[in-house]
C-alpha positions as a Markdown table, in Angstrom:
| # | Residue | x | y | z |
|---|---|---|---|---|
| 1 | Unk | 28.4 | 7.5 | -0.3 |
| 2 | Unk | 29.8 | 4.0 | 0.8 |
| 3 | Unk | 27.2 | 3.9 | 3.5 |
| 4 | Unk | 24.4 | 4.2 | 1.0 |
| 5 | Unk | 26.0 | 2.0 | -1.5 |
| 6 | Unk | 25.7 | -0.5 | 0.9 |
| 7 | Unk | 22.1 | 0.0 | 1.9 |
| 8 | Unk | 19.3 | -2.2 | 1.3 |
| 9 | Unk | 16.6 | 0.9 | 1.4 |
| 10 | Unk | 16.6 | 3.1 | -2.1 |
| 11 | Unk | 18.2 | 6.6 | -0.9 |
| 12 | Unk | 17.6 | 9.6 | -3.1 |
| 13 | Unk | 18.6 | 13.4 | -3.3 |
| 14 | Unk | 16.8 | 15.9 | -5.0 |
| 15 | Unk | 17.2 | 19.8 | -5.6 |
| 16 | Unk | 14.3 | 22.2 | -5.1 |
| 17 | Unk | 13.4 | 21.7 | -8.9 |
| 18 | Unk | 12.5 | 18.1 | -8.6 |
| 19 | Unk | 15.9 | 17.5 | -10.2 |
| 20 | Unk | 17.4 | 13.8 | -8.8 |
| 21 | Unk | 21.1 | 14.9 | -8.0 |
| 22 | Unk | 22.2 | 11.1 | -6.0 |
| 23 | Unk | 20.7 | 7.6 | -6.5 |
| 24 | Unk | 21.9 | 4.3 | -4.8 |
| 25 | Unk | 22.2 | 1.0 | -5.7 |
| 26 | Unk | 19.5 | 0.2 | -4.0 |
| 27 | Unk | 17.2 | 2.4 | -6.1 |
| 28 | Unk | 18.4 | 1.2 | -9.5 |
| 29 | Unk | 17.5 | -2.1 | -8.0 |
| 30 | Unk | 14.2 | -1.0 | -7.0 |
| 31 | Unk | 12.9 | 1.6 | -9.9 |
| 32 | Unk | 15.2 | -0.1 | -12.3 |
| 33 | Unk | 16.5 | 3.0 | -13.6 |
| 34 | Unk | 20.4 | 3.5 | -13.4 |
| 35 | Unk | 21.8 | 6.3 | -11.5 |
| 36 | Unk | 23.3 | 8.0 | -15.0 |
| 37 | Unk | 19.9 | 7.6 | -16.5 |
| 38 | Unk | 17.9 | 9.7 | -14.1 |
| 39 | Unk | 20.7 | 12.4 | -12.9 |
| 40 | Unk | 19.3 | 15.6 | -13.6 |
| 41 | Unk | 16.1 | 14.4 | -14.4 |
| 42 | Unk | 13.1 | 15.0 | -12.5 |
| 43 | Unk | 12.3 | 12.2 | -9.5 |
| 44 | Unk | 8.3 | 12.8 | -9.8 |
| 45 | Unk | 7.9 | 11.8 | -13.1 |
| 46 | Unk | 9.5 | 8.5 | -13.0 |
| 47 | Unk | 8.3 | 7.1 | -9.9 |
| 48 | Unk | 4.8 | 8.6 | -9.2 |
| 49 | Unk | 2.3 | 7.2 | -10.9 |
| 50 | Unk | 0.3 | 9.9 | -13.3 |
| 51 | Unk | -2.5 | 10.6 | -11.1 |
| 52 | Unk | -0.3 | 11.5 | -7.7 |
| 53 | Unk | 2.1 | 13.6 | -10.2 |
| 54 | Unk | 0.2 | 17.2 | -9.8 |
| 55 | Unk | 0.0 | 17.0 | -5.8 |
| 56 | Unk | 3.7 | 15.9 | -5.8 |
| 57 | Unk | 4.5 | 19.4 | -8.3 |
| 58 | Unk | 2.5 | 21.1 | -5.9 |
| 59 | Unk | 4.6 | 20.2 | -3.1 |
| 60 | Unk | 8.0 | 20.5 | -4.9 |
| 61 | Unk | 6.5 | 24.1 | -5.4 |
| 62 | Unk | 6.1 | 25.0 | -1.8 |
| 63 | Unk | 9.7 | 22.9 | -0.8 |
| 64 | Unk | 11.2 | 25.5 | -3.0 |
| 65 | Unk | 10.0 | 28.4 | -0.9 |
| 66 | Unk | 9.9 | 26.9 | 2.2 |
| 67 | Unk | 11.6 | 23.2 | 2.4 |
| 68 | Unk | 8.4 | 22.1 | 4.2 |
| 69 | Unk | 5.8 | 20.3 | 3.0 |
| 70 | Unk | 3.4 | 17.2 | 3.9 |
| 71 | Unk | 6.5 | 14.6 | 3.5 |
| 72 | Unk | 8.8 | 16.1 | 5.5 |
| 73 | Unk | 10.2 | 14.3 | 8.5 |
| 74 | Unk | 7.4 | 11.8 | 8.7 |
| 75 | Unk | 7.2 | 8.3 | 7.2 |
| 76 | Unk | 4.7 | 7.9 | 4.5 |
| 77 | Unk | 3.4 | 5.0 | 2.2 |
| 78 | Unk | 3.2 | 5.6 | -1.3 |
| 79 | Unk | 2.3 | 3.6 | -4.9 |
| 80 | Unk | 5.7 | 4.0 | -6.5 |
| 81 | Unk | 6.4 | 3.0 | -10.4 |
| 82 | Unk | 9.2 | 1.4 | -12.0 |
| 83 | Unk | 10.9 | 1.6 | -15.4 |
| 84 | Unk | 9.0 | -1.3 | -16.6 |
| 85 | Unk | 5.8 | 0.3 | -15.3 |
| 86 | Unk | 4.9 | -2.2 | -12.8 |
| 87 | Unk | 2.9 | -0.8 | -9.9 |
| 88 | Unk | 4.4 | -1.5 | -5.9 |
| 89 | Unk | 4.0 | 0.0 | -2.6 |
| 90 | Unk | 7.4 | 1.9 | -1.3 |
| 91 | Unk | 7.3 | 3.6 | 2.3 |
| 92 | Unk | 9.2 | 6.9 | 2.3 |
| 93 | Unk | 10.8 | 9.0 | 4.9 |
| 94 | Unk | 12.1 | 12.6 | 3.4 |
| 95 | Unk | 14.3 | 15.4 | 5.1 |
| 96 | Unk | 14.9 | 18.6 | 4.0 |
| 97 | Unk | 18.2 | 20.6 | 4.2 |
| 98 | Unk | 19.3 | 24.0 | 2.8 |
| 99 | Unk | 22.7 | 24.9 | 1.1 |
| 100 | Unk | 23.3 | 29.1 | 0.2 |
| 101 | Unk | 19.5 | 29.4 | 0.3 |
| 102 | Unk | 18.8 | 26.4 | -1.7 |
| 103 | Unk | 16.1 | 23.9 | -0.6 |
| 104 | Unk | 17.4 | 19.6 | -1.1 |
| 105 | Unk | 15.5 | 16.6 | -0.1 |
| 106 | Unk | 17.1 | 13.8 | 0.9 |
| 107 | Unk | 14.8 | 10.2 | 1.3 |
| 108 | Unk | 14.6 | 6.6 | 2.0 |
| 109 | Unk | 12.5 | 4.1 | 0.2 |
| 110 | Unk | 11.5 | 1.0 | 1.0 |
| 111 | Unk | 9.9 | -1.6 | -1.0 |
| 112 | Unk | 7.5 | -2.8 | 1.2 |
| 113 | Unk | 5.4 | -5.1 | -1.0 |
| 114 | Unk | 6.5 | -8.3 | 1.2 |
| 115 | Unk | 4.9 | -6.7 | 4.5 |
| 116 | Unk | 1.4 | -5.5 | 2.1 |
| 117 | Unk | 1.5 | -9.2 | 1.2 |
| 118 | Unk | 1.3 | -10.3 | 4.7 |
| 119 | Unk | -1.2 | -8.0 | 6.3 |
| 120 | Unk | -3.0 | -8.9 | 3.4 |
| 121 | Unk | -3.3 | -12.4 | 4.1 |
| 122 | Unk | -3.7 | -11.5 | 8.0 |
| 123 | Unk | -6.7 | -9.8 | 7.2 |
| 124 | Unk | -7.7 | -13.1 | 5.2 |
| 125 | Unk | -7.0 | -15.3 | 8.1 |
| 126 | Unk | -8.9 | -12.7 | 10.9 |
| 127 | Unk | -12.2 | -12.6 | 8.4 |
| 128 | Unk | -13.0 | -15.5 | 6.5 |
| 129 | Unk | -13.6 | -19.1 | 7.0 |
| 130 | Unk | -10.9 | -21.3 | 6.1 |
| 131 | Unk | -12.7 | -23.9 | 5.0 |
| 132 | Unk | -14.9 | -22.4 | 3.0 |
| 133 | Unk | -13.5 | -18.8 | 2.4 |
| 134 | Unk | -16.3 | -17.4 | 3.0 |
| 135 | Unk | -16.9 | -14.5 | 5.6 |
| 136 | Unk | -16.4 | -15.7 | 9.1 |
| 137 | Unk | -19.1 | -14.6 | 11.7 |
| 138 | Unk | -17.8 | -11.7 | 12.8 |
| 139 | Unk | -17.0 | -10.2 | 9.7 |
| 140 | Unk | -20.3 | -10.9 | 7.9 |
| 141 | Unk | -21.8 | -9.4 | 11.1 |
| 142 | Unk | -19.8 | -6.0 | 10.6 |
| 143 | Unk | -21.1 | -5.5 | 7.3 |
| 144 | Unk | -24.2 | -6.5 | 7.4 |
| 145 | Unk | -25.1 | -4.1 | 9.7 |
| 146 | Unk | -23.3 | -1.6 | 7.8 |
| 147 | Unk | -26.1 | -2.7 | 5.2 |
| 148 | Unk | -28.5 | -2.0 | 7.8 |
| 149 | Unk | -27.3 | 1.2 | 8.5 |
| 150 | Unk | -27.0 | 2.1 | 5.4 |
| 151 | Unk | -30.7 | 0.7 | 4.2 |
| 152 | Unk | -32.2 | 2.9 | 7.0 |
| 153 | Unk | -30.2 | 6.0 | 6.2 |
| 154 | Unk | -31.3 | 6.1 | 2.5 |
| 155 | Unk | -35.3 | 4.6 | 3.6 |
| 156 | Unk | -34.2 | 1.6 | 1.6 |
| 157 | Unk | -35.5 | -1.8 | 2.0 |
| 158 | Unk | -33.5 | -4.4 | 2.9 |
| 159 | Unk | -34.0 | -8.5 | 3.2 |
| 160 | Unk | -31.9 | -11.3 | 4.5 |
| 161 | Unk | -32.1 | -14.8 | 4.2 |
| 162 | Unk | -30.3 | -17.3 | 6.6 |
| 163 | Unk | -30.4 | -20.8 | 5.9 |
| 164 | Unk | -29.3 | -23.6 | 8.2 |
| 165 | Unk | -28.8 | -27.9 | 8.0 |
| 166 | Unk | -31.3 | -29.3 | 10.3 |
| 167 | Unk | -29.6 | -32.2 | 11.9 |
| 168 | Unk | -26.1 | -31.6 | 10.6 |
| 169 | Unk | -24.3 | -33.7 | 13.2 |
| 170 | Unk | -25.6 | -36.7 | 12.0 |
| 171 | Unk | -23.9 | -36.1 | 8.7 |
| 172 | Unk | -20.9 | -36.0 | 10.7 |
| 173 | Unk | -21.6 | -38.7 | 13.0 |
| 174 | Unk | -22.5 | -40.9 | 10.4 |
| 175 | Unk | -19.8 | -40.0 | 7.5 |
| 176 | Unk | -17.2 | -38.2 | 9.4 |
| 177 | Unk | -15.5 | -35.2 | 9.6 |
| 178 | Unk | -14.2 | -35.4 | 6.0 |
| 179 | Unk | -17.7 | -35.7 | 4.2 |
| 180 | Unk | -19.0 | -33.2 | 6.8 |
| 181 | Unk | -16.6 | -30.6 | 5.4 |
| 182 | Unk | -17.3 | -31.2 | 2.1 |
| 183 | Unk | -21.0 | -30.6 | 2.6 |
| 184 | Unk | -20.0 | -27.6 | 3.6 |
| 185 | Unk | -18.3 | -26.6 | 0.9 |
């Protein structure tokens, strides 16, 4: 218990039923729900979001019976919800154990909103321009013949336009860098 008080990672227990039967600092922090609040109550309902709910009863049904199920010792990403009904990603890794015949879950959560925000902005920086935040080359490349593909799969027709500055150096050469750039713009 002092081991998990001490965590930074959300760690959770359930019972076959759904039924939250531990819940760390570290979740109350995360879901904002306090441990007294949700004991007893079902974990689905408060943290996955309404469309993931049935699929989540679904595999509580076949944890019952078996304690398997697509969670189980792996490490998933999820859309978690909190008391205030804010939407953030939380990565999970579950484990099952049994007790006189009875099925219980244990899992970690991580809030992992931080590292989303980062890839995100990675994939910023690897595909658009940052000067203009437009597509970079490669990227419009990729999807434009995705378009291509696409145009010729459905007997679509298809046009592109390219434009280009004749003699754009000399806008550099004569007004430097700076004004080049915000022609470009």
């Amino acid at each position: 218990r002092a081991m998990s008080q001490a965590a930074h990672d959300a760690m959770v227990m359930v019972d076959s039923a759904d039924r939250i039967l531990f819940w760390n600092a570290a979740a109350e922090r995360m879901f904002g729900y306090m441990a007294d609040e949700v004991l007893g109550k079902p974990m689905h309902a408060l943290i996955c979001l309404p469309e993931d709910q049935k699929a989540a009863a679904r595999g509580m049904e076949r944890f019952a019976r078996t304690g398997t199920g697509p969670v189980m010792d792996s490490v998933l990403e999820f859309s978690a919800l909190r008391r205030d009904g804010s939407v953030f990603p939380v990565e999970r890794s579950v484990a099952a154990f049994a007790v006189r015949g009875e099925w219980f879950a244990v899992g970690g959560l991580r809030d992992i909103t931080e590292r989303k925000q980062a890839e995100e902005q990675l994939r910023l920086l690897a595909t658009t321009d940052g000067l203009t935040n437009l597509l970079n080359r490669r990227r419009f490349m990729e999807l434009a013949e995705n378009e291509l593909q696409r145009a010729e799969r459905f007997g679509q027709p298809m046009a592109l336009l390219m434009v280009d500055v004749d003699h754009f150096k000399s806008i550099n050469d004569t007004n430097g860098h700076a004004a080049g750039d915000q022609v470009i713009r």
